[in-house]
Short mmCIF file of C-alpha atoms in Angstrom, two decimals:
data_model
loop_
_atom_site.label_atom_id
_atom_site.label_comp_id
_atom_site.label_asym_id
_atom_site.label_seq_id
_atom_site.Cartn_x
_atom_site.Cartn_y
_atom_site.Cartn_z
CA MET A 1 6.37 116.93 37.16
CA SER A 2 8.54 114.31 34.98
CA SER A 3 5.40 114.57 32.06
CA LEU A 4 5.95 118.18 31.31
CA THR A 5 9.53 118.07 31.38
CA ILE A 6 9.00 115.41 28.81
CA TYR A 7 6.39 116.82 26.82
CA LYS A 8 8.77 120.66 26.91
CA ARG A 9 11.89 118.46 25.50
CA GLU A 10 9.69 116.72 22.85
CA LEU A 11 7.51 119.70 21.42
CA GLY A 12 11.13 121.91 21.69
CA SER A 13 12.61 119.32 19.12
CA TYR A 14 9.64 119.63 17.14
CA PHE A 15 10.48 122.79 15.98
CA ALA A 16 13.57 122.96 16.56
CA GLN A 17 13.74 121.01 13.29
CA PRO A 18 11.89 121.58 10.18
CA THR A 19 9.26 119.11 10.82
CA ALA A 20 6.83 121.29 12.52
CA TYR A 21 6.69 123.96 10.43
CA ALA A 22 7.13 121.47 6.92
CA ILE A 23 3.92 119.73 8.93
CA ILE A 24 1.93 122.53 9.71
CA VAL A 25 2.23 124.16 5.80
CA ILE A 26 1.40 121.39 4.57
CA PHE A 27 -2.01 121.22 6.61
CA LEU A 28 -2.86 124.42 5.85
CA LEU A 29 -1.63 124.53 1.96
CA LEU A 30 -4.10 120.66 1.51
CA SER A 31 -7.08 121.87 4.23
CA MET A 32 -7.79 125.68 2.43
CA GLY A 33 -7.28 123.84 -0.78
CA LEU A 34 -9.32 121.38 -0.61
CA ALA A 35 -12.25 123.42 0.73
CA PHE A 36 -11.71 126.01 -1.78
CA SER A 37 -11.36 123.72 -4.84
CA PHE A 38 -13.21 120.19 -4.33
CA GLY A 39 -15.42 121.69 -1.02
CA ASN A 40 -16.39 124.42 -3.29
CA PHE A 41 -16.35 126.75 -0.37
CA MET A 42 -17.42 129.91 -2.78
CA ARG A 43 -19.73 128.33 -4.29
CA VAL A 44 -22.02 126.63 -1.52
CA GLY A 45 -22.23 130.10 0.56
CA ASP A 46 -22.98 127.76 3.60
CA SER A 47 -21.16 129.00 6.33
CA SER A 48 -21.26 125.98 9.10
CA LEU A 49 -17.72 124.92 7.28
CA GLU A 50 -19.49 121.01 8.17
CA TRP A 51 -18.94 120.59 4.30
CA THR A 52 -16.53 122.54 3.19
CA PHE A 53 -13.71 122.07 5.45
CA PHE A 54 -14.19 119.56 8.01
CA PHE A 55 -14.91 116.85 6.39
CA TRP A 56 -11.56 116.98 3.83
CA HIS A 57 -9.37 116.75 7.69
CA PRO A 58 -9.97 112.64 8.28
CA TRP A 59 -8.05 112.83 4.30
CA ILE A 60 -5.41 115.27 5.25
CA PHE A 61 -4.87 113.68 8.96
CA MET A 62 -4.35 110.07 8.05
CA LEU A 63 -1.55 110.76 6.10
CA LEU A 64 0.03 113.59 7.61
CA ALA A 65 -0.75 112.58 11.53
CA PRO A 66 1.72 109.42 11.18
CA ALA A 67 4.18 111.68 10.17
CA VAL A 68 3.98 114.01 13.17
CA GLY A 69 3.90 110.30 15.31
CA MET A 70 6.77 108.16 13.49
CA ARG A 71 9.86 108.99 15.44
CA LEU A 72 8.26 109.25 19.20
CA TRP A 73 9.41 105.57 19.84
CA ALA A 74 11.39 104.34 17.04
CA ASP A 75 13.78 107.41 16.94
CA GLU A 76 14.21 106.89 20.74
CA GLN A 77 14.72 102.74 20.03
CA ARG A 78 17.93 103.41 17.19
CA ASN A 79 19.30 106.22 19.17
CA GLY A 80 19.44 104.30 22.11
CA THR A 81 18.93 107.15 24.31
CA ILE A 82 15.37 104.58 25.65
CA GLU A 83 18.78 103.32 27.96
CA LEU A 84 18.75 106.90 28.85
CA LEU A 85 14.98 107.60 29.06
CA GLY A 86 14.60 104.56 30.61
CA THR A 87 17.11 105.02 33.43
CA PHE A 88 16.13 108.71 34.30
CA PRO A 89 14.18 108.22 37.48
CA VAL A 90 10.11 108.52 35.59
CA SER A 91 8.06 106.37 34.64
CA THR A 92 7.27 105.31 31.06
CA SER A 93 4.14 106.27 31.29
CA SER A 94 4.94 109.50 31.79
CA ALA A 95 6.89 109.88 29.27
CA ILE A 96 4.66 108.18 26.91
CA ILE A 97 1.80 111.50 28.18
CA GLY A 98 4.45 114.14 27.93
CA LYS A 99 5.19 112.79 24.45
CA PHE A 100 1.97 112.67 23.37
CA VAL A 101 1.15 115.41 24.06
CA ALA A 102 3.25 117.28 22.55
CA ALA A 103 2.34 116.00 19.25
CA ALA A 104 -1.25 116.49 20.09
CA THR A 105 0.00 120.37 20.53
CA VAL A 106 1.92 120.93 16.70
CA TRP A 107 -1.67 119.54 15.48
CA LEU A 108 -3.10 121.86 18.24
CA VAL A 109 -1.20 125.22 16.59
CA ALA A 110 -1.66 123.87 12.76
CA LEU A 111 -5.01 123.61 13.43
CA ALA A 112 -4.99 127.06 15.58
CA CYS A 113 -3.39 128.45 12.46
CA THR A 114 -6.69 127.66 9.96
CA PHE A 115 -8.55 130.58 12.52
CA PRO A 116 -9.06 133.09 9.12
CA ILE A 117 -11.30 130.28 8.04
CA VAL A 118 -13.19 131.10 10.83
CA LEU A 119 -13.06 135.02 10.31
CA THR A 120 -14.11 134.92 7.36
CA VAL A 121 -17.30 132.76 7.20
CA ASN A 122 -18.58 135.59 10.24
CA TYR A 123 -17.48 138.34 8.26
CA LEU A 124 -19.95 136.88 5.09
CA GLY A 125 -22.37 135.29 6.65
CA ASN A 126 -23.66 134.40 10.85
CA PRO A 127 -22.27 130.80 11.38
CA ASP A 128 -23.10 128.55 14.89
CA ASN A 129 -19.63 129.62 16.32
CA GLY A 130 -20.11 126.80 18.98
CA ALA A 131 -21.01 124.17 16.30
CA ILE A 132 -17.27 125.12 14.28
CA LEU A 133 -15.75 125.21 18.09
CA ALA A 134 -17.26 121.26 18.04
CA GLY A 135 -15.92 120.36 14.36
CA TYR A 136 -12.42 121.51 15.59
CA ILE A 137 -12.69 119.59 19.08
CA GLY A 138 -13.73 116.89 15.83
CA SER A 139 -11.17 117.28 14.18
CA LEU A 140 -8.50 117.32 17.33
CA LEU A 141 -9.67 114.43 18.62
CA VAL A 142 -9.21 112.17 15.29
CA CYS A 143 -5.76 113.47 14.98
CA CYS A 144 -5.22 112.53 18.24
CA THR A 145 -6.34 108.72 17.80
CA PHE A 146 -4.04 108.68 14.55
CA LEU A 147 -0.89 109.71 16.94
CA ALA A 148 -2.05 107.16 19.56
CA ILE A 149 -1.68 104.73 17.51
CA THR A 150 1.04 106.00 15.55
CA MET A 151 2.63 106.01 18.92
CA LEU A 152 1.89 102.03 19.01
CA VAL A 153 3.25 101.13 15.98
CA SER A 154 6.19 103.19 16.54
CA ALA A 155 7.09 101.16 19.83
CA CYS A 156 7.12 98.16 17.35
CA THR A 157 9.80 99.20 15.47
CA ARG A 158 12.72 101.13 15.55
CA ASP A 159 12.95 102.05 11.69
CA GLN A 160 10.38 105.29 10.92
CA VAL A 161 9.64 104.26 7.86
CA VAL A 162 8.19 101.16 8.48
CA CYS A 163 6.26 102.91 11.17
CA LEU A 164 5.04 105.28 8.76
CA ILE A 165 4.23 102.92 6.39
CA VAL A 166 2.18 100.52 8.68
CA SER A 167 0.47 103.62 10.60
CA VAL A 168 -0.74 105.54 7.79
CA LEU A 169 -2.02 101.94 6.36
CA ILE A 170 -4.29 101.74 9.81
CA CYS A 171 -5.27 105.08 9.77
CA VAL A 172 -6.55 104.90 5.61
CA THR A 173 -8.27 101.58 6.86
CA MET A 174 -10.71 103.78 9.48
CA VAL A 175 -11.16 106.55 7.18
CA LEU A 176 -12.37 104.30 3.86
CA CYS A 177 -14.27 102.15 7.04
CA GLY A 178 -17.50 104.21 8.03
CA TYR A 179 -16.96 106.32 4.52
CA ASP A 180 -19.79 105.60 2.58
CA ASP A 181 -19.36 105.29 -0.88
CA PHE A 182 -16.87 102.96 0.44
CA THR A 183 -19.28 100.68 2.82
CA ARG A 184 -21.70 101.14 -0.13
CA GLU A 185 -19.27 99.29 -2.87
CA LEU A 186 -18.47 96.92 0.19
CA GLY A 187 -21.97 96.05 1.33
CA LYS A 188 -22.32 93.88 -2.52
CA ALA A 189 -19.65 91.49 -1.54
CA VAL A 190 -20.55 90.68 1.91
CA SER A 191 -23.03 90.75 4.65
CA PRO A 192 -25.20 93.51 6.04
CA SER A 193 -23.47 92.52 10.40
CA ALA A 194 -20.04 92.95 8.36
CA ILE A 195 -20.21 95.57 7.17
CA GLU A 196 -21.62 97.56 10.44
CA ALA A 197 -18.72 95.81 12.71
CA VAL A 198 -16.49 97.56 9.92
CA VAL A 199 -18.11 100.68 9.88
CA SER A 200 -17.73 100.57 14.17
CA PHE A 201 -14.19 100.59 13.31
CA GLY A 202 -14.13 104.03 11.12
CA VAL A 203 -14.00 108.05 12.82
CA TRP A 204 -16.72 108.51 10.24
CA ASN A 205 -19.88 108.27 12.81
CA HIS A 206 -17.99 109.60 15.86
CA PHE A 207 -16.77 112.65 14.13
CA SER A 208 -19.91 113.58 11.83
CA SER A 209 -21.65 113.93 14.07
CA LEU A 210 -19.65 116.14 16.67
CA ASN A 211 -18.67 117.72 12.95
CA ARG A 212 -22.29 118.79 13.20
CA GLY A 213 -21.86 120.42 16.37
CA LEU A 214 -23.43 116.86 18.23
CA PHE A 215 -21.30 116.05 21.87
CA ARG A 216 -22.28 112.97 22.31
CA LEU A 217 -20.98 111.29 24.79
CA GLN A 218 -20.35 107.55 22.68
CA ASP A 219 -18.22 109.19 20.20
CA LEU A 220 -15.95 110.99 23.72
CA VAL A 221 -15.76 107.88 24.94
CA TRP A 222 -14.70 105.56 21.41
CA PHE A 223 -11.70 107.89 20.84
CA GLY A 224 -10.79 107.78 24.31
CA SER A 225 -10.98 104.06 24.66
CA ILE A 226 -8.96 104.55 21.08
CA ILE A 227 -6.51 106.55 22.24
CA LEU A 228 -6.22 105.18 25.85
CA VAL A 229 -5.62 101.42 25.10
CA SER A 230 -3.13 102.92 22.33
CA LEU A 231 -1.55 104.32 24.94
CA LEU A 232 -1.18 101.34 26.98
CA GLY A 233 -0.04 99.15 24.18
CA THR A 234 2.51 101.18 23.81
CA SER A 235 4.03 100.71 27.52
CA ALA A 236 2.91 97.62 27.49
CA ILE A 237 5.30 97.14 23.87
CA LEU A 238 7.95 99.34 25.25
CA SER A 239 8.32 96.99 29.19
CA ALA A 240 7.79 93.28 26.88
CA LYS A 241 10.91 94.29 24.58
CA ARG A 242 13.04 94.59 28.00
CA SER A 243 12.27 91.76 29.38
CA MET B 1 26.62 101.07 48.30
CA ILE B 2 25.97 98.47 45.02
CA GLU B 3 25.03 95.37 46.14
CA VAL B 4 24.10 92.61 43.10
CA ASP B 5 22.85 89.60 44.19
CA SER B 6 22.00 86.20 42.39
CA LEU B 7 21.03 88.63 38.89
CA THR B 8 19.84 86.17 36.46
CA LYS B 9 19.18 87.30 32.55
CA HIS B 10 17.74 84.88 30.36
CA PHE B 11 17.15 86.67 26.79
CA GLY B 12 14.26 83.06 25.29
CA THR B 13 16.71 79.96 26.02
CA LYS B 14 19.94 82.05 26.08
CA THR B 15 21.35 82.72 29.82
CA ALA B 16 22.88 86.45 29.52
CA VAL B 17 23.55 86.57 33.03
CA ASP B 18 24.01 83.80 35.62
CA HIS B 19 23.38 83.86 39.18
CA LEU B 20 26.09 87.36 39.25
CA SER B 21 26.69 88.79 42.77
CA PHE B 22 29.43 90.97 43.87
CA ALA B 23 29.65 94.28 45.21
CA VAL B 24 31.37 97.69 45.78
CA ASN B 25 31.66 100.19 48.35
CA LYS B 26 31.88 103.55 48.66
CA GLY B 27 35.74 104.74 47.59
CA GLU B 28 35.93 101.77 45.64
CA VAL B 29 36.29 101.34 41.47
CA LEU B 30 35.48 97.99 40.55
CA GLY B 31 36.54 97.46 37.14
CA PHE B 32 33.92 95.17 34.86
CA LEU B 33 36.05 92.84 32.69
CA GLY B 34 34.93 90.31 30.17
CA PRO B 35 35.23 89.71 26.83
CA ASN B 36 31.82 90.65 23.60
CA GLY B 37 29.13 88.86 24.94
CA ALA B 38 29.85 87.81 28.37
CA GLY B 39 27.35 89.83 30.09
CA LYS B 40 28.70 92.96 31.30
CA SER B 41 26.49 95.60 29.94
CA THR B 42 23.28 92.97 30.37
CA THR B 43 24.28 93.37 33.74
CA MET B 44 24.54 97.26 34.08
CA ARG B 45 21.44 97.31 32.67
CA MET B 46 19.80 95.30 35.15
CA ILE B 47 21.45 97.11 37.57
CA THR B 48 20.20 101.07 36.88
CA GLY B 49 16.86 99.53 36.04
CA PHE B 50 16.48 99.43 32.01
CA PHE B 51 16.28 96.12 32.35
CA PRO B 52 13.75 94.08 34.74
CA PRO B 53 16.00 90.69 36.07
CA THR B 54 14.95 87.70 35.32
CA SER B 55 15.90 86.86 38.66
CA GLY B 56 17.68 88.24 41.91
CA ASP B 57 17.80 91.61 43.26
CA ALA B 58 20.65 94.52 42.94
CA LYS B 59 20.38 96.99 45.50
CA VAL B 60 21.65 100.66 45.16
CA CYS B 61 22.37 102.01 48.77
CA GLY B 62 19.84 99.48 50.22
CA ILE B 63 17.41 100.42 47.38
CA SER B 64 16.18 97.54 45.48
CA ILE B 65 15.96 98.41 41.98
CA VAL B 66 13.08 95.78 41.73
CA ASP B 67 10.44 96.87 44.20
CA ARG B 68 11.58 100.82 43.95
CA PRO B 69 13.48 101.71 40.72
CA ALA B 70 11.99 105.13 40.85
CA ALA B 71 13.74 105.28 44.45
CA ALA B 72 17.27 103.48 43.36
CA LYS B 73 17.37 105.30 39.43
CA ALA B 74 17.82 108.65 41.44
CA LYS B 75 20.63 107.52 43.13
CA ILE B 76 22.67 106.76 40.30
CA GLY B 77 24.48 108.30 37.39
CA TYR B 78 24.55 105.69 33.78
CA LEU B 79 26.82 106.82 30.74
CA PRO B 80 25.11 103.67 28.48
CA GLU B 81 27.61 102.02 25.84
CA SER B 82 26.91 104.15 23.22
CA ALA B 83 27.24 107.36 24.89
CA PRO B 84 23.12 108.05 22.97
CA LEU B 85 22.05 111.59 23.07
CA TYR B 86 19.18 114.04 21.97
CA ARG B 87 21.10 114.85 18.55
CA ASP B 88 19.08 117.73 18.16
CA MET B 89 19.37 119.49 21.22
CA THR B 90 22.84 121.89 22.22
CA VAL B 91 25.05 120.49 25.20
CA ILE B 92 23.36 123.19 27.60
CA GLY B 93 20.24 122.23 26.76
CA PHE B 94 20.68 118.57 26.89
CA LEU B 95 22.08 118.48 30.09
CA ARG B 96 19.64 121.25 31.24
CA PHE B 97 16.64 118.54 30.28
CA CYS B 98 18.47 115.69 32.33
CA ALA B 99 18.58 117.95 34.96
CA ALA B 100 15.30 118.35 34.88
CA ILE B 101 14.40 115.29 34.45
CA ARG B 102 16.12 114.55 37.98
CA GLY B 103 13.75 117.17 39.44
CA LEU B 104 16.25 119.62 39.75
CA SER B 105 15.25 122.83 39.70
CA GLY B 106 16.19 126.72 39.93
CA ASN B 107 19.63 127.82 41.01
CA ALA B 108 20.02 124.42 41.62
CA LYS B 109 19.77 123.10 38.13
CA LYS B 110 21.80 125.65 36.84
CA ASP B 111 24.90 125.00 39.64
CA ALA B 112 24.52 121.08 38.70
CA VAL B 113 24.88 122.38 34.82
CA GLU B 114 27.49 124.33 35.38
CA ARG B 115 29.90 122.02 37.45
CA ALA B 116 28.98 118.65 35.08
CA ILE B 117 30.05 121.39 32.46
CA ASP B 118 32.86 122.61 34.54
CA THR B 119 34.41 118.56 35.24
CA CYS B 120 34.15 117.43 31.49
CA SER B 121 35.48 120.61 29.78
CA LEU B 122 32.55 120.80 27.60
CA ALA B 123 31.96 124.64 28.25
CA SER B 124 33.86 125.66 24.71
CA VAL B 125 31.06 123.50 23.53
CA ALA B 126 28.18 124.54 25.31
CA ALA B 127 25.83 126.00 23.12
CA GLN B 128 27.15 123.70 20.43
CA SER B 129 24.67 121.37 18.92
CA ILE B 130 25.67 117.91 19.64
CA ASP B 131 24.72 116.48 16.09
CA THR B 132 28.08 119.14 15.52
CA LEU B 133 30.19 117.26 18.02
CA SER B 134 33.13 115.05 17.94
CA LYS B 135 32.84 111.87 19.56
CA GLY B 136 34.72 112.60 22.11
CA TYR B 137 32.79 115.49 23.00
CA ARG B 138 29.42 113.59 22.71
CA HIS B 139 30.56 111.04 24.71
CA ARG B 140 31.61 113.89 27.54
CA THR B 141 28.86 115.19 26.71
CA CYS B 142 26.76 112.06 27.90
CA LEU B 143 29.16 111.51 30.96
CA ALA B 144 28.16 115.21 32.17
CA GLN B 145 24.89 113.98 32.14
CA ALA B 146 25.67 111.02 34.53
CA LEU B 147 26.89 113.14 37.30
CA LEU B 148 24.78 116.21 37.14
CA HIS B 149 23.17 114.94 40.40
CA ASP B 150 25.98 114.31 42.32
CA PRO B 151 25.19 110.60 42.65
CA GLU B 152 26.46 108.47 45.08
CA VAL B 153 27.20 105.30 42.26
CA LEU B 154 28.11 105.53 38.56
CA ILE B 155 27.58 103.12 36.30
CA LEU B 156 29.94 103.49 33.69
CA ASP B 157 29.38 100.60 30.42
CA GLU B 158 33.14 101.13 28.52
CA PRO B 159 33.37 104.87 29.39
CA THR B 160 36.52 105.00 27.34
CA ASP B 161 35.52 103.81 24.07
CA GLY B 162 36.27 105.59 20.71
CA LEU B 163 38.52 107.95 22.55
CA ASP B 164 41.87 109.07 21.79
CA PRO B 165 44.85 108.31 23.91
CA ASN B 166 44.55 112.23 25.75
CA GLN B 167 41.19 112.04 26.34
CA LYS B 168 41.31 108.29 27.71
CA HIS B 169 43.34 109.66 30.42
CA GLU B 170 41.25 112.58 30.88
CA VAL B 171 38.82 110.12 31.07
CA ARG B 172 40.47 107.50 34.09
CA GLN B 173 42.03 110.58 35.70
CA LEU B 174 38.37 111.79 35.93
CA ILE B 175 36.90 108.33 37.72
CA LYS B 176 39.92 108.03 39.57
CA ARG B 177 39.63 110.85 41.11
CA LEU B 178 35.59 110.35 41.52
CA GLY B 179 35.68 107.34 43.37
CA GLN B 180 37.03 108.62 46.00
CA THR B 181 34.14 109.77 47.43
CA LYS B 182 31.52 107.57 45.66
CA ALA B 183 31.33 103.87 43.90
CA ILE B 184 31.93 103.19 40.89
CA LEU B 185 31.55 100.26 38.74
CA PHE B 186 32.74 100.52 35.01
CA SER B 187 33.57 98.07 32.06
CA THR B 188 35.83 98.07 29.71
CA HIS B 189 38.38 95.82 27.62
CA ILE B 190 42.04 97.59 28.08
CA LEU B 191 43.69 95.82 30.55
CA GLU B 192 45.24 98.65 31.58
CA GLU B 193 42.57 100.94 32.36
CA VAL B 194 42.27 98.41 35.69
CA GLU B 195 45.57 99.03 36.79
CA ALA B 196 45.35 102.57 36.24
CA ALA B 197 42.30 103.88 37.96
CA CYS B 198 40.49 101.01 39.62
CA THR B 199 40.82 99.57 42.86
CA ARG B 200 39.18 96.22 42.64
CA ALA B 201 38.79 94.32 39.79
CA VAL B 202 36.22 90.89 38.22
CA ILE B 203 36.70 89.29 35.76
CA VAL B 204 32.89 87.73 34.19
CA ASP B 205 32.25 85.02 31.50
CA ARG B 206 29.20 83.62 30.00
CA GLY B 207 27.22 85.33 33.04
CA ARG B 208 29.85 84.80 36.08
CA ILE B 209 32.42 85.74 37.88
CA VAL B 210 35.44 83.99 37.05
CA ALA B 211 38.50 86.05 38.98
CA ASP B 212 38.01 89.02 41.39
CA GLY B 213 40.42 90.43 43.30
CA THR B 214 42.42 94.16 43.23
CA PRO B 215 44.77 94.31 40.24
CA ALA B 216 48.19 93.55 41.85
CA GLN B 217 46.03 90.29 43.45
CA LEU B 218 45.15 89.36 39.95
CA VAL B 219 48.18 89.92 38.37
CA ALA B 220 49.44 87.31 40.98
CA GLN B 221 47.35 84.98 40.42
CA SER B 222 47.95 85.30 36.64
CA GLY B 223 51.38 83.67 36.78
CA GLY B 224 52.98 84.70 33.83
CA GLY B 225 53.07 88.28 35.41
CA SER B 226 50.08 89.80 33.84
CA LEU B 227 46.44 90.19 33.31
CA THR B 228 45.78 89.26 29.91
CA ASP B 229 47.46 86.03 30.15
CA LEU B 230 45.08 85.57 33.55
CA PHE B 231 42.09 87.43 30.99
CA ARG B 232 43.04 84.81 28.28
CA THR B 233 43.03 82.27 30.54
CA VAL B 234 40.14 82.42 32.56
CA THR B 235 37.78 83.24 29.69
CA SER B 236 36.67 81.38 27.27
CA ARG B 237 36.72 82.64 23.69
CA ASP B 238 33.90 83.45 20.69
CA THR B 239 35.07 80.64 18.53
CA GLU B 240 35.15 77.85 21.88
CA ALA B 241 31.63 79.49 22.84
CA ALA B 242 30.17 78.79 19.60
CA HIS B 243 30.18 75.07 20.33
#
């Protein structure tokens, strides 16, 4: 119940300020721009959206997701409103869940706004809409993972800029690790087992299978556990800061 | 209504509050005095459940803040020192949010918000964004938030700080009026305020109580005939504390 109240406030706050609109517009410009330019959407004639559209999402999210999540706790700590929240009869975990789901909702709206491209491929070709749905779920999971990490960083600092820089750095690393070109270069310098470790930290293994329309339990567990660990970490940091 | 029992807080090696014990009964307004850094805010933050105490306990209406934080917090109205607010919200939106998080809904919520707006004279700015308010109004908005659920215990950290003389007078009158039916603990630097609004006062210094009594008793104790004299004899100065 209290999670819902906090969720509504956070979501209201995103849409009362230009934040959500700016993020959604920039996301739409980038995702469509990349699909039509580097993605060669018109030329490849592929209606699955796998390479033309979803492929670009982790690259966009690694920069934009932290911009949505950075204020979640940093702002509360800077304004002192964390003291209000901490003395309301709500648990830290319900506040964390409310805030996290609110930030995820902003991204859900952003992703939903890309619906014209789904209509377009359905009009032009005969795509597997189940696979497209899986692609969207994969995108949202990557985004939620980045948001959860941003939230963890945001609990550590009261400075939004520091939070943004650190979270972007972590997200960029997660996107680069496991990206073929990057690991190939890295392979020249380090041992194969090290490469394997690096790849397992990257999002591609798990995102790509969903992107192909494949629901594998291991991917869901991977995304779920990173999100869960980040949220639990947020709770631990917030409690530790007070004692 | 408020029973503080041997409350202690250490920050690293520094002792902020040292085995502090006192009680506030219904119908009592306790003034909490002391130099900056004496541990007033830390004590209040422990009673309100924001900081976990290193040792000791505080009971609000018989409920331990350590054992049953949510139930104890529901009994308290708290005004933090800097009157923090969600600045992107309107006054009425903020109060509605606080009422909802306190578990009020429907007509009860509407009535509570109306009553708080009325008590704190916020009707003229109710629809205004908090960002655009003057300091006095912001302070009163935060005070209104503390009164929403008609708590049995009010804890006010420097409620008159930064207000103009008229506003100070109004807040003192409000505290006096509310004090007839509630237990109020409020901290202040203004010694005249103690005589104007408190039924009892304690002076803390370096985390310990150094004087306790009704304003008249404290004045008598001072010898010199004013609270200021007593304050200066029983508390240590910043410059001394540094040695």
